Amino acid sequence: MADAVHEFELIERIVARLRDTARGDGVVLGPGDDAAVLEIPTGHQFVVSTDTLVADRHYPGGACADAIGYRSLAVATSDLAAMGATPAFATVSLTAENLTVNWAEHYAGGLATAARDFGITIVGGNIARGPESVTVTVHGHTPGGMAITRSGAKPGEVLYVTGSLGGAGLALADENLGEWSLVALKEDSPLKRYWMPRPRLELGIGLRGIASAAIDISDGLSSDLDHLCRASGVGCDVDLDAIPLYAGATALDAVAMGDDYELALAAPPDVRDTIADLAQRHGIPITPIATLRKDANPGAGWTQGGTLVEVRPGYRHF
């Protein structure tokens, strides 16, 4: 097949397509050697997270490669936002039964677009033959002791959600979800929210020393909020009518849908004005949805119109 090349030429083509996003501050040695050599600012700590996206499970099989490229880096980077980390580097591993030059270059193009948007340098990776999947490891850093974790929330604190929920979930009903490339995603829409989520990086950095705990909403608020509550040993009752919704989404669906990549966070009540200022400065709503309480059985409960309601759990990998 004319498109077939050997492994090392394919890697060279990918790196060439990454262009400036394969070079950046802190990169002593980037792609092309056995490993990258990196530096972070003095007094900072590394924050590292890995995400794997599998075709036909985490995105439609046969989807446009550039959209997969953007999405794969975005969803991994959202974990850095939740930790209040400054994004810095990423490594990427591609697995496919038939990794063609055309697919790899389009994937690298979408990846490079996301890397520029998020301020990330692609410093290495791997390719292998097997069922199609993409694994991205992102590296960021925070000043020592300033990373925001899931486990710091306390009773009496306010629980907030950034942005709006349910937008990306609406895209899952589109039978043509896999046919959209980045060039076609011009305006805000469920499709763009699915393929080009925007990690709340600036908000996460701004929340250092303000938020006591945070988590990114990847699997659905109903599941992710439970993770935060259990890690912190607190409970809460969330009024579904308080949930900020993407136009067209319903609260019951929105809290169970994944792929929003917004943040759920806890903060003391006396920083309410500071959080409002952050929201205004970045043009992103930060909405209070509950007050945390001491609970012998940590987790989230749900109400609507003053009545307890059952909500579906979010996405489960197993």
PDB file of C-alpha atoms in Angstrom:
ATOM      1  CA  MET A   1       0.000   0.000   0.000  1.00  0.00           C
ATOM      2  CA  ALA A   2       1.438   3.379  -1.035  1.00  0.00           C
ATOM      3  CA  ASP A   3       0.600   4.916   2.342  1.00  0.00           C
ATOM      4  CA  ALA A   4       2.558   2.272   4.256  1.00  0.00           C
ATOM      5  CA  VAL A   5       5.895   3.331   5.784  1.00  0.00           C
ATOM      6  CA  HIS A   6       8.110   1.826   8.428  1.00  0.00           C
ATOM      7  CA  GLU A   7       7.805   2.767  12.114  1.00  0.00           C
ATOM      8  CA  PHE A   8      10.654   5.269  12.320  1.00  0.00           C
ATOM      9  CA  GLU A   9       9.621   7.195   9.217  1.00  0.00           C
ATOM     10  CA  LEU A  10       6.079   7.374  10.600  1.00  0.00           C
ATOM     11  CA  ILE A  11       7.366   8.814  13.880  1.00  0.00           C
ATOM     12  CA  GLU A  12       9.403  11.383  11.953  1.00  0.00           C
ATOM     13  CA  ARG A  13       6.286  12.412  10.005  1.00  0.00           C
ATOM     14  CA  ILE A  14       4.321  12.801  13.245  1.00  0.00           C
ATOM     15  CA  VAL A  15       7.039  14.901  14.889  1.00  0.00           C
ATOM     16  CA  ALA A  16       7.310  17.066  11.772  1.00  0.00           C
ATOM     17  CA  ARG A  17       3.555  17.722  11.917  1.00  0.00           C
ATOM     18  CA  LEU A  18       3.817  18.728  15.595  1.00  0.00           C
ATOM     19  CA  ARG A  19       6.290  21.480  14.614  1.00  0.00           C
ATOM     20  CA  ASP A  20       6.610  24.091  17.401  1.00  0.00           C
ATOM     21  CA  THR A  21       4.578  22.009  19.851  1.00  0.00           C
ATOM     22  CA  ALA A  22       7.484  19.536  20.097  1.00  0.00           C
ATOM     23  CA  ARG A  23       9.699  22.313  21.529  1.00  0.00           C
ATOM     24  CA  GLY A  24       9.106  24.542  24.527  1.00  0.00           C
ATOM     25  CA  ASP A  25      10.239  25.919  27.861  1.00  0.00           C
ATOM     26  CA  GLY A  26      11.659  23.299  30.178  1.00  0.00           C
ATOM     27  CA  VAL A  27      12.446  20.823  27.394  1.00  0.00           C
ATOM     28  CA  VAL A  28      16.136  19.923  27.579  1.00  0.00           C
ATOM     29  CA  LEU A  29      15.657  16.983  25.201  1.00  0.00           C
ATOM     30  CA  GLY A  30      12.410  16.281  23.356  1.00  0.00           C
ATOM     31  CA  PRO A  31      11.194  13.655  20.866  1.00  0.00           C
ATOM     32  CA  GLY A  32      13.717  11.392  19.170  1.00  0.00           C
ATOM     33  CA  ASP A  33      15.748   9.866  22.003  1.00  0.00           C
ATOM     34  CA  ASP A  34      15.037   7.018  24.448  1.00  0.00           C
ATOM     35  CA  ALA A  35      13.381   9.474  26.842  1.00  0.00           C
ATOM     36  CA  ALA A  36      12.702  13.172  27.257  1.00  0.00           C
ATOM     37  CA  VAL A  37      14.759  15.340  29.621  1.00  0.00           C
ATOM     38  CA  LEU A  38      12.668  18.026  31.301  1.00  0.00           C
ATOM     39  CA  GLU A  39      12.939  20.842  33.840  1.00  0.00           C
ATOM     40  CA  ILE A  40      10.307  22.500  36.027  1.00  0.00           C
ATOM     41  CA  PRO A  41      10.630  25.725  38.039  1.00  0.00           C
ATOM     42  CA  THR A  42      12.539  25.538  41.309  1.00  0.00           C
ATOM     43  CA  GLY A  43      10.275  24.855  44.275  1.00  0.00           C
ATOM     44  CA  HIS A  44       7.534  23.283  42.141  1.00  0.00           C
ATOM     45  CA  GLN A  45       6.192  19.727  42.198  1.00  0.00           C
ATOM     46  CA  PHE A  46       5.318  17.551  39.207  1.00  0.00           C
ATOM     47  CA  VAL A  47       1.623  16.730  38.649  1.00  0.00           C
ATOM     48  CA  VAL A  48       1.149  13.769  36.259  1.00  0.00           C
ATOM     49  CA  SER A  49      -1.971  12.075  34.867  1.00  0.00           C
ATOM     50  CA  THR A  50      -2.646   9.436  32.173  1.00  0.00           C
ATOM     51  CA  ASP A  51      -5.789   8.848  30.111  1.00  0.00           C
ATOM     52  CA  THR A  52      -6.514   6.111  27.585  1.00  0.00           C
ATOM     53  CA  LEU A  53      -9.200   6.497  24.931  1.00  0.00           C
ATOM     54  CA  VAL A  54     -10.321   3.311  23.170  1.00  0.00           C
ATOM     55  CA  ALA A  55     -12.070   3.353  19.783  1.00  0.00           C
ATOM     56  CA  ASP A  56     -15.768   2.397  19.913  1.00  0.00           C
ATOM     57  CA  ARG A  57     -15.791   2.971  23.664  1.00  0.00           C
ATOM     58  CA  HIS A  58     -14.460   6.458  24.342  1.00  0.00           C
ATOM     59  CA  TYR A  59     -15.001   7.820  20.830  1.00  0.00           C
ATOM     60  CA  PRO A  60     -16.687   6.482  17.674  1.00  0.00           C
ATOM     61  CA  GLY A  61     -14.590   4.066  15.651  1.00  0.00           C
ATOM     62  CA  GLY A  62     -13.641   5.593  12.315  1.00  0.00           C
ATOM     63  CA  ALA A  63     -13.903   9.156  13.670  1.00  0.00           C
ATOM     64  CA  CYS A  64     -11.892  11.970  12.089  1.00  0.00           C
ATOM     65  CA  ALA A  65      -8.297  11.679  13.257  1.00  0.00           C
ATOM     66  CA  ASP A  66      -7.787  15.398  13.929  1.00  0.00           C
ATOM     67  CA  ALA A  67     -10.806  15.452  16.256  1.00  0.00           C
ATOM     68  CA  ILE A  68      -9.463  12.413  18.112  1.00  0.00           C
ATOM     69  CA  GLY A  69      -6.115  14.186  18.429  1.00  0.00           C
ATOM     70  CA  TYR A  70      -7.622  17.281  20.006  1.00  0.00           C
ATOM     71  CA  ARG A  71      -9.958  15.374  22.293  1.00  0.00           C
ATOM     72  CA  SER A  72      -7.281  12.971  23.541  1.00  0.00           C
ATOM     73  CA  LEU A  73      -5.071  15.786  24.832  1.00  0.00           C
ATOM     74  CA  ALA A  74      -7.981  17.858  26.156  1.00  0.00           C
ATOM     75  CA  VAL A  75      -9.486  15.145  28.343  1.00  0.00           C
ATOM     76  CA  ALA A  76      -6.113  14.313  29.884  1.00  0.00           C
ATOM     77  CA  THR A  77      -5.290  17.973  30.492  1.00  0.00           C
ATOM     78  CA  SER A  78      -8.548  18.462  32.399  1.00  0.00           C
ATOM     79  CA  ASP A  79      -7.018  16.458  35.263  1.00  0.00           C
ATOM     80  CA  LEU A  80      -4.271  19.083  35.538  1.00  0.00           C
ATOM     81  CA  ALA A  81      -6.916  21.803  35.741  1.00  0.00           C
ATOM     82  CA  ALA A  82      -8.610  20.036  38.659  1.00  0.00           C
ATOM     83  CA  MET A  83      -5.293  19.930  40.525  1.00  0.00           C
ATOM     84  CA  GLY A  84      -4.553  23.611  39.915  1.00  0.00           C
ATOM     85  CA  ALA A  85      -1.479  22.667  37.869  1.00  0.00           C
ATOM     86  CA  THR A  86       0.268  24.694  35.198  1.00  0.00           C
ATOM     87  CA  PRO A  87       0.359  22.473  32.070  1.00  0.00           C
ATOM     88  CA  ALA A  88       3.777  21.756  30.624  1.00  0.00           C
ATOM     89  CA  PHE A  89       4.454  18.483  28.783  1.00  0.00           C
ATOM     90  CA  ALA A  90       2.730  15.437  27.309  1.00  0.00           C
ATOM     91  CA  THR A  91       3.667  12.062  25.860  1.00  0.00           C
ATOM     92  CA  VAL A  92       1.383  10.212  23.448  1.00  0.00           C
ATOM     93  CA  SER A  93       1.078   6.525  22.536  1.00  0.00           C
ATOM     94  CA  LEU A  94      -0.894   5.399  19.479  1.00  0.00           C
ATOM     95  CA  THR A  95      -2.040   1.823  18.883  1.00  0.00           C
ATOM     96  CA  ALA A  96      -3.754   0.719  15.680  1.00  0.00           C
ATOM     97  CA  GLU A  97      -4.004  -2.323  13.443  1.00  0.00           C
ATOM     98  CA  ASN A  98      -3.094  -0.192  10.423  1.00  0.00           C
ATOM     99  CA  LEU A  99      -1.562   3.164  11.327  1.00  0.00           C
ATOM    100  CA  THR A 100      -1.367   5.032   8.016  1.00  0.00           C
ATOM    101  CA  VAL A 101       0.551   8.214   7.321  1.00  0.00           C
ATOM    102  CA  ASN A 102      -2.659  10.058   6.494  1.00  0.00           C
ATOM    103  CA  TRP A 103      -4.329   9.109   9.805  1.00  0.00           C
ATOM    104  CA  ALA A 104      -1.212   9.775  11.875  1.00  0.00           C
ATOM    105  CA  GLU A 105      -0.573  13.190  10.338  1.00  0.00           C
ATOM    106  CA  HIS A 106      -4.176  14.289  10.814  1.00  0.00           C
ATOM    107  CA  TYR A 107      -4.100  13.006  14.402  1.00  0.00           C
ATOM    108  CA  ALA A 108      -0.871  14.943  15.010  1.00  0.00           C
ATOM    109  CA  GLY A 109      -2.464  18.067  13.507  1.00  0.00           C
ATOM    110  CA  GLY A 110      -5.369  17.931  15.963  1.00  0.00           C
ATOM    111  CA  LEU A 111      -2.991  17.143  18.809  1.00  0.00           C
ATOM    112  CA  ALA A 112      -0.813  20.136  17.915  1.00  0.00           C
ATOM    113  CA  THR A 113      -3.844  22.450  17.823  1.00  0.00           C
ATOM    114  CA  ALA A 114      -4.799  21.345  21.347  1.00  0.00           C
ATOM    115  CA  ALA A 115      -1.196  21.643  22.540  1.00  0.00           C
ATOM    116  CA  ARG A 116      -1.079  25.262  21.382  1.00  0.00           C
ATOM    117  CA  ASP A 117      -4.435  26.005  23.006  1.00  0.00           C
ATOM    118  CA  PHE A 118      -3.316  24.554  26.351  1.00  0.00           C
ATOM    119  CA  GLY A 119       0.355  25.585  26.407  1.00  0.00           C
ATOM    120  CA  ILE A 120       1.673  22.013  26.297  1.00  0.00           C
ATOM    121  CA  THR A 121       4.783  20.620  24.614  1.00  0.00           C
ATOM    122  CA  ILE A 122       4.628  17.096  23.149  1.00  0.00           C
ATOM    123  CA  VAL A 123       7.914  15.556  24.312  1.00  0.00           C
ATOM    124  CA  GLY A 124       7.662  11.931  23.173  1.00  0.00           C
ATOM    125  CA  GLY A 125       5.525   8.853  22.751  1.00  0.00           C
ATOM    126  CA  ASN A 126       5.178   5.468  21.118  1.00  0.00           C
ATOM    127  CA  ILE A 127       3.374   3.638  18.320  1.00  0.00           C
ATOM    128  CA  ALA A 128       2.350  -0.017  18.326  1.00  0.00           C
ATOM    129  CA  ARG A 129       0.146  -2.454  16.426  1.00  0.00           C
ATOM    130  CA  GLY A 130      -3.092  -3.558  18.091  1.00  0.00           C
ATOM    131  CA  PRO A 131      -6.727  -2.520  18.663  1.00  0.00           C
ATOM    132  CA  GLU A 132      -7.097   1.232  18.119  1.00  0.00           C
ATOM    133  CA  SER A 133      -6.470   3.334  21.217  1.00  0.00           C
ATOM    134  CA  VAL A 134      -4.721   6.521  22.270  1.00  0.00           C
ATOM    135  CA  THR A 135      -2.926   7.011  25.595  1.00  0.00           C
ATOM    136  CA  VAL A 136      -1.854  10.490  26.686  1.00  0.00           C
ATOM    137  CA  THR A 137       0.220  11.283  29.761  1.00  0.00           C
ATOM    138  CA  VAL A 138       0.238  14.944  30.769  1.00  0.00           C
ATOM    139  CA  HIS A 139       2.744  16.615  33.068  1.00  0.00           C
ATOM    140  CA  GLY A 140       2.176  19.868  34.896  1.00  0.00           C
ATOM    141  CA  HIS A 141       3.505  21.514  38.024  1.00  0.00           C
ATOM    142  CA  THR A 142       2.391  23.530  41.028  1.00  0.00           C
ATOM    143  CA  PRO A 143       4.284  25.448  43.696  1.00  0.00           C
ATOM    144  CA  GLY A 144       5.225  23.046  46.480  1.00  0.00           C
ATOM    145  CA  GLY A 145       2.208  21.996  48.565  1.00  0.00           C
ATOM    146  CA  MET A 146      -0.306  23.910  46.422  1.00  0.00           C
ATOM    147  CA  ALA A 147      -1.875  21.083  44.399  1.00  0.00           C
ATOM    148  CA  ILE A 148      -5.656  20.897  44.880  1.00  0.00           C
ATOM    149  CA  THR A 149      -6.777  17.376  45.768  1.00  0.00           C
ATOM    150  CA  ARG A 150     -10.128  15.619  46.170  1.00  0.00           C
ATOM    151  CA  SER A 151      -9.647  15.095  49.883  1.00  0.00           C
ATOM    152  CA  GLY A 152      -9.538  18.576  51.411  1.00  0.00           C
ATOM    153  CA  ALA A 153     -13.230  19.536  51.552  1.00  0.00           C
ATOM    154  CA  LYS A 154     -14.767  20.227  54.975  1.00  0.00           C
ATOM    155  CA  PRO A 155     -18.299  20.363  56.433  1.00  0.00           C
ATOM    156  CA  GLY A 156     -19.859  23.792  56.034  1.00  0.00           C
ATOM    157  CA  GLU A 157     -18.024  24.553  52.810  1.00  0.00           C
ATOM    158  CA  VAL A 158     -19.806  25.443  49.588  1.00  0.00           C
ATOM    159  CA  LEU A 159     -19.813  23.109  46.591  1.00  0.00           C
ATOM    160  CA  TYR A 160     -19.541  24.773  43.181  1.00  0.00           C
ATOM    161  CA  VAL A 161     -19.667  23.713  39.528  1.00  0.00           C
ATOM    162  CA  THR A 162     -17.997  25.618  36.687  1.00  0.00           C
ATOM    163  CA  GLY A 163     -19.582  26.324  33.307  1.00  0.00           C
ATOM    164  CA  SER A 164     -22.653  24.315  32.327  1.00  0.00           C
ATOM    165  CA  LEU A 165     -23.376  20.595  32.235  1.00  0.00           C
ATOM    166  CA  GLY A 166     -24.953  18.291  29.669  1.00  0.00           C
ATOM    167  CA  GLY A 167     -23.671  19.856  26.456  1.00  0.00           C
ATOM    168  CA  ALA A 168     -21.227  17.156  25.405  1.00  0.00           C
ATOM    169  CA  GLY A 169     -23.703  14.468  26.438  1.00  0.00           C
ATOM    170  CA  LEU A 170     -26.213  15.789  23.907  1.00  0.00           C
ATOM    171  CA  ALA A 171     -23.700  15.080  21.144  1.00  0.00           C
ATOM    172  CA  LEU A 172     -23.818  11.363  21.888  1.00  0.00           C
ATOM    173  CA  ALA A 173     -27.270  11.225  20.312  1.00  0.00           C
ATOM    174  CA  ASP A 174     -25.879  12.477  16.975  1.00  0.00           C
ATOM    175  CA  GLU A 175     -25.591   9.494  14.633  1.00  0.00           C
ATOM    176  CA  ASN A 176     -22.943  11.412  12.670  1.00  0.00           C
ATOM    177  CA  LEU A 177     -20.762  12.119  15.729  1.00  0.00           C
ATOM    178  CA  GLY A 178     -17.702  10.474  14.194  1.00  0.00           C
ATOM    179  CA  GLU A 179     -17.867  12.396  10.913  1.00  0.00           C
ATOM    180  CA  TRP A 180     -16.873  15.812  12.261  1.00  0.00           C
ATOM    181  CA  SER A 181     -13.393  17.210  11.769  1.00  0.00           C
ATOM    182  CA  LEU A 182     -12.022  20.223  13.645  1.00  0.00           C
ATOM    183  CA  VAL A 183     -12.430  22.543  10.668  1.00  0.00           C
ATOM    184  CA  ALA A 184     -16.198  21.971  10.748  1.00  0.00           C
ATOM    185  CA  LEU A 185     -16.571  22.799  14.453  1.00  0.00           C
ATOM    186  CA  LYS A 186     -16.804  26.573  14.249  1.00  0.00           C
ATOM    187  CA  GLU A 187     -19.429  27.584  16.814  1.00  0.00           C
ATOM    188  CA  ASP A 188     -20.328  26.434  20.313  1.00  0.00           C
ATOM    189  CA  SER A 189     -22.432  23.296  19.973  1.00  0.00           C
ATOM    190  CA  PRO A 190     -22.786  19.891  21.633  1.00  0.00           C
ATOM    191  CA  LEU A 191     -20.491  18.465  18.936  1.00  0.00           C
ATOM    192  CA  LYS A 192     -17.787  21.018  19.637  1.00  0.00           C
ATOM    193  CA  ARG A 193     -18.098  20.447  23.387  1.00  0.00           C
ATOM    194  CA  TYR A 194     -17.586  16.733  22.813  1.00  0.00           C
ATOM    195  CA  TRP A 195     -14.642  16.910  20.414  1.00  0.00           C
ATOM    196  CA  MET A 196     -13.000  20.114  21.681  1.00  0.00           C
ATOM    197  CA  PRO A 197     -13.605  20.338  25.442  1.00  0.00           C
ATOM    198  CA  ARG A 198     -11.862  23.241  27.157  1.00  0.00           C
ATOM    199  CA  PRO A 199     -10.036  22.235  30.343  1.00  0.00           C
ATOM    200  CA  ARG A 200     -10.523  24.926  32.996  1.00  0.00           C
ATOM    201  CA  LEU A 201      -6.794  25.505  33.356  1.00  0.00           C
ATOM    202  CA  GLU A 202      -6.825  29.207  34.190  1.00  0.00           C
ATOM    203  CA  LEU A 203      -9.583  28.705  36.756  1.00  0.00           C
ATOM    204  CA  GLY A 204      -7.718  25.786  38.324  1.00  0.00           C
ATOM    205  CA  ILE A 205      -4.563  27.865  38.718  1.00  0.00           C
ATOM    206  CA  GLY A 206      -6.614  30.753  40.119  1.00  0.00           C
ATOM    207  CA  LEU A 207      -8.198  28.431  42.673  1.00  0.00           C
ATOM    208  CA  ARG A 208      -4.876  27.536  44.316  1.00  0.00           C
ATOM    209  CA  GLY A 209      -5.118  28.454  47.983  1.00  0.00           C
ATOM    210  CA  ILE A 210      -8.854  29.158  47.607  1.00  0.00           C
ATOM    211  CA  ALA A 211     -10.511  25.824  46.783  1.00  0.00           C
ATOM    212  CA  SER A 212     -10.129  23.134  49.432  1.00  0.00           C
ATOM    213  CA  ALA A 213     -10.892  20.296  46.989  1.00  0.00           C
ATOM    214  CA  ALA A 214     -11.709  19.801  43.312  1.00  0.00           C
ATOM    215  CA  ILE A 215     -12.357  17.155  40.690  1.00  0.00           C
ATOM    216  CA  ASP A 216     -12.916  17.330  36.953  1.00  0.00           C
ATOM    217  CA  ILE A 217     -16.317  16.195  35.704  1.00  0.00           C
ATOM    218  CA  SER A 218     -15.349  13.518  33.210  1.00  0.00           C
ATOM    219  CA  ASP A 219     -17.612  10.571  34.044  1.00  0.00           C
ATOM    220  CA  GLY A 220     -20.654  12.634  35.090  1.00  0.00           C
ATOM    221  CA  LEU A 221     -21.293  14.784  38.167  1.00  0.00           C
ATOM    222  CA  SER A 222     -23.275  12.031  39.885  1.00  0.00           C
ATOM    223  CA  SER A 223     -20.196   9.782  39.960  1.00  0.00           C
ATOM    224  CA  ASP A 224     -17.429  12.360  40.234  1.00  0.00           C
ATOM    225  CA  LEU A 225     -19.079  14.215  43.112  1.00  0.00           C
ATOM    226  CA  ASP A 226     -19.307  10.940  45.010  1.00  0.00           C
ATOM    227  CA  HIS A 227     -15.534  10.511  44.521  1.00  0.00           C
ATOM    228  CA  LEU A 228     -14.854  13.960  46.015  1.00  0.00           C
ATOM    229  CA  CYS A 229     -17.249  13.467  48.937  1.00  0.00           C
ATOM    230  CA  ARG A 230     -15.852  10.063  49.828  1.00  0.00           C
ATOM    231  CA  ALA A 231     -12.245  11.223  49.585  1.00  0.00           C
ATOM    232  CA  SER A 232     -13.056  14.148  51.895  1.00  0.00           C
ATOM    233  CA  GLY A 233     -15.406  12.256  54.219  1.00  0.00           C
ATOM    234  CA  VAL A 234     -18.338  14.636  53.668  1.00  0.00           C
ATOM    235  CA  GLY A 235     -21.876  14.491  52.338  1.00  0.00           C
ATOM    236  CA  CYS A 236     -24.216  16.874  50.558  1.00  0.00           C
ATOM    237  CA  ASP A 237     -27.687  17.192  49.089  1.00  0.00           C
ATOM    238  CA  VAL A 238     -27.650  18.741  45.634  1.00  0.00           C
ATOM    239  CA  ASP A 239     -30.780  20.455  44.342  1.00  0.00           C
ATOM    240  CA  LEU A 240     -31.092  19.542  40.668  1.00  0.00           C
ATOM    241  CA  ASP A 241     -32.749  22.892  40.046  1.00  0.00           C
ATOM    242  CA  ALA A 242     -29.441  24.574  40.976  1.00  0.00           C
ATOM    243  CA  ILE A 243     -27.421  22.738  38.298  1.00  0.00           C
ATOM    244  CA  PRO A 244     -26.217  25.070  35.504  1.00  0.00           C
ATOM    245  CA  LEU A 245     -27.402  23.447  32.273  1.00  0.00           C
ATOM    246  CA  TYR A 246     -26.353  23.633  28.646  1.00  0.00           C
ATOM    247  CA  ALA A 247     -29.319  24.691  26.518  1.00  0.00           C
ATOM    248  CA  GLY A 248     -31.449  21.666  25.700  1.00  0.00           C
ATOM    249  CA  ALA A 249     -30.117  19.443  28.498  1.00  0.00           C
ATOM    250  CA  THR A 250     -32.242  18.257  31.410  1.00  0.00           C
ATOM    251  CA  ALA A 251     -30.863  18.154  34.952  1.00  0.00           C
ATOM    252  CA  LEU A 252     -31.464  14.425  35.445  1.00  0.00           C
ATOM    253  CA  ASP A 253     -29.552  13.624  32.259  1.00  0.00           C
ATOM    254  CA  ALA A 254     -26.869  16.280  32.671  1.00  0.00           C
ATOM    255  CA  VAL A 255     -25.630  15.077  36.069  1.00  0.00           C
ATOM    256  CA  ALA A 256     -25.225  11.520  34.759  1.00  0.00           C
ATOM    257  CA  MET A 257     -23.639  12.426  31.414  1.00  0.00           C
ATOM    258  CA  GLY A 258     -19.882  12.396  31.122  1.00  0.00           C
ATOM    259  CA  ASP A 259     -17.532  14.387  28.893  1.00  0.00           C
ATOM    260  CA  ASP A 260     -18.249  17.879  30.256  1.00  0.00           C
ATOM    261  CA  TYR A 261     -14.735  18.381  31.700  1.00  0.00           C
ATOM    262  CA  GLU A 262     -15.959  21.142  33.962  1.00  0.00           C
ATOM    263  CA  LEU A 263     -14.809  21.338  37.598  1.00  0.00           C
ATOM    264  CA  ALA A 264     -16.651  20.548  40.807  1.00  0.00           C
ATOM    265  CA  LEU A 265     -14.962  22.271  43.719  1.00  0.00           C
ATOM    266  CA  ALA A 266     -15.378  23.033  47.407  1.00  0.00           C
ATOM    267  CA  ALA A 267     -14.399  26.247  49.144  1.00  0.00           C
ATOM    268  CA  PRO A 268     -15.038  27.974  52.488  1.00  0.00           C
ATOM    269  CA  PRO A 269     -18.047  30.328  52.538  1.00  0.00           C
ATOM    270  CA  ASP A 270     -15.846  33.355  53.292  1.00  0.00           C
ATOM    271  CA  VAL A 271     -14.203  33.191  49.835  1.00  0.00           C
ATOM    272  CA  ARG A 272     -17.506  33.442  47.967  1.00  0.00           C
ATOM    273  CA  ASP A 273     -16.674  36.936  46.688  1.00  0.00           C
ATOM    274  CA  THR A 274     -13.213  35.836  45.565  1.00  0.00           C
ATOM    275  CA  ILE A 275     -14.752  32.992  43.560  1.00  0.00           C
ATOM    276  CA  ALA A 276     -17.273  35.391  42.017  1.00  0.00           C
ATOM    277  CA  ASP A 277     -14.364  37.628  40.985  1.00  0.00           C
ATOM    278  CA  LEU A 278     -12.576  34.643  39.402  1.00  0.00           C
ATOM    279  CA  ALA A 279     -15.695  33.751  37.449  1.00  0.00           C
ATOM    280  CA  GLN A 280     -16.060  37.302  36.158  1.00  0.00           C
ATOM    281  CA  ARG A 281     -12.376  37.634  35.295  1.00  0.00           C
ATOM    282  CA  HIS A 282     -12.349  34.456  33.203  1.00  0.00           C
ATOM    283  CA  GLY A 283     -15.873  34.765  31.804  1.00  0.00           C
ATOM    284  CA  ILE A 284     -16.857  31.327  33.128  1.00  0.00           C
ATOM    285  CA  PRO A 285     -19.796  30.900  35.535  1.00  0.00           C
ATOM    286  CA  ILE A 286     -18.999  29.260  38.876  1.00  0.00           C
ATOM    287  CA  THR A 287     -22.315  28.202  40.403  1.00  0.00           C
ATOM    288  CA  PRO A 288     -22.944  27.146  44.032  1.00  0.00           C
ATOM    289  CA  ILE A 289     -25.020  23.951  44.105  1.00  0.00           C
ATOM    290  CA  ALA A 290     -24.835  22.621  47.688  1.00  0.00           C
ATOM    291  CA  THR A 291     -23.358  22.954  51.175  1.00  0.00           C
ATOM    292  CA  LEU A 292     -21.183  20.145  52.467  1.00  0.00           C
ATOM    293  CA  ARG A 293     -21.977  18.455  55.779  1.00  0.00           C
ATOM    294  CA  LYS A 294     -20.421  15.936  58.115  1.00  0.00           C
ATOM    295  CA  ASP A 295     -21.740  12.504  57.166  1.00  0.00           C
ATOM    296  CA  ALA A 296     -21.134   9.019  58.526  1.00  0.00           C
ATOM    297  CA  ASN A 297     -21.806   7.727  55.011  1.00  0.00           C
ATOM    298  CA  PRO A 298     -20.022  10.185  52.720  1.00  0.00           C
ATOM    299  CA  GLY A 299     -21.534  10.830  49.300  1.00  0.00           C
ATOM    300  CA  ALA A 300     -24.020  12.957  47.401  1.00  0.00           C
ATOM    301  CA  GLY A 301     -27.801  12.919  47.655  1.00  0.00           C
ATOM    302  CA  TRP A 302     -30.107  14.579  45.145  1.00  0.00           C
ATOM    303  CA  THR A 303     -33.323  16.546  45.481  1.00  0.00           C
ATOM    304  CA  GLN A 304     -35.697  18.350  43.153  1.00  0.00           C
ATOM    305  CA  GLY A 305     -38.492  20.586  44.343  1.00  0.00           C
ATOM    306  CA  GLY A 306     -37.694  19.539  47.915  1.00  0.00           C
ATOM    307  CA  THR A 307     -38.147  15.824  47.142  1.00  0.00           C
ATOM    308  CA  LEU A 308     -35.425  13.197  47.175  1.00  0.00           C
ATOM    309  CA  VAL A 309     -34.776  11.785  43.705  1.00  0.00           C
ATOM    310  CA  GLU A 310     -32.675   8.964  42.289  1.00  0.00           C
ATOM    311  CA  VAL A 311     -30.097   9.853  39.652  1.00  0.00           C
ATOM    312  CA  ARG A 312     -28.222   7.522  37.355  1.00  0.00           C
ATOM    313  CA  PRO A 313     -24.570   6.912  38.069  1.00  0.00           C
ATOM    314  CA  GLY A 314     -22.192   8.400  35.559  1.00  0.00           C
ATOM    315  CA  TYR A 315     -19.977   6.463  33.169  1.00  0.00           C
ATOM    316  CA  ARG A 316     -18.406   3.318  34.572  1.00  0.00           C
ATOM    317  CA  HIS A 317     -15.351   1.744  32.964  1.00  0.00           C
ATOM    318  CA  PHE A 318     -16.046  -1.695  34.442  1.00  0.00           C
TER     319      PHE A 318
END
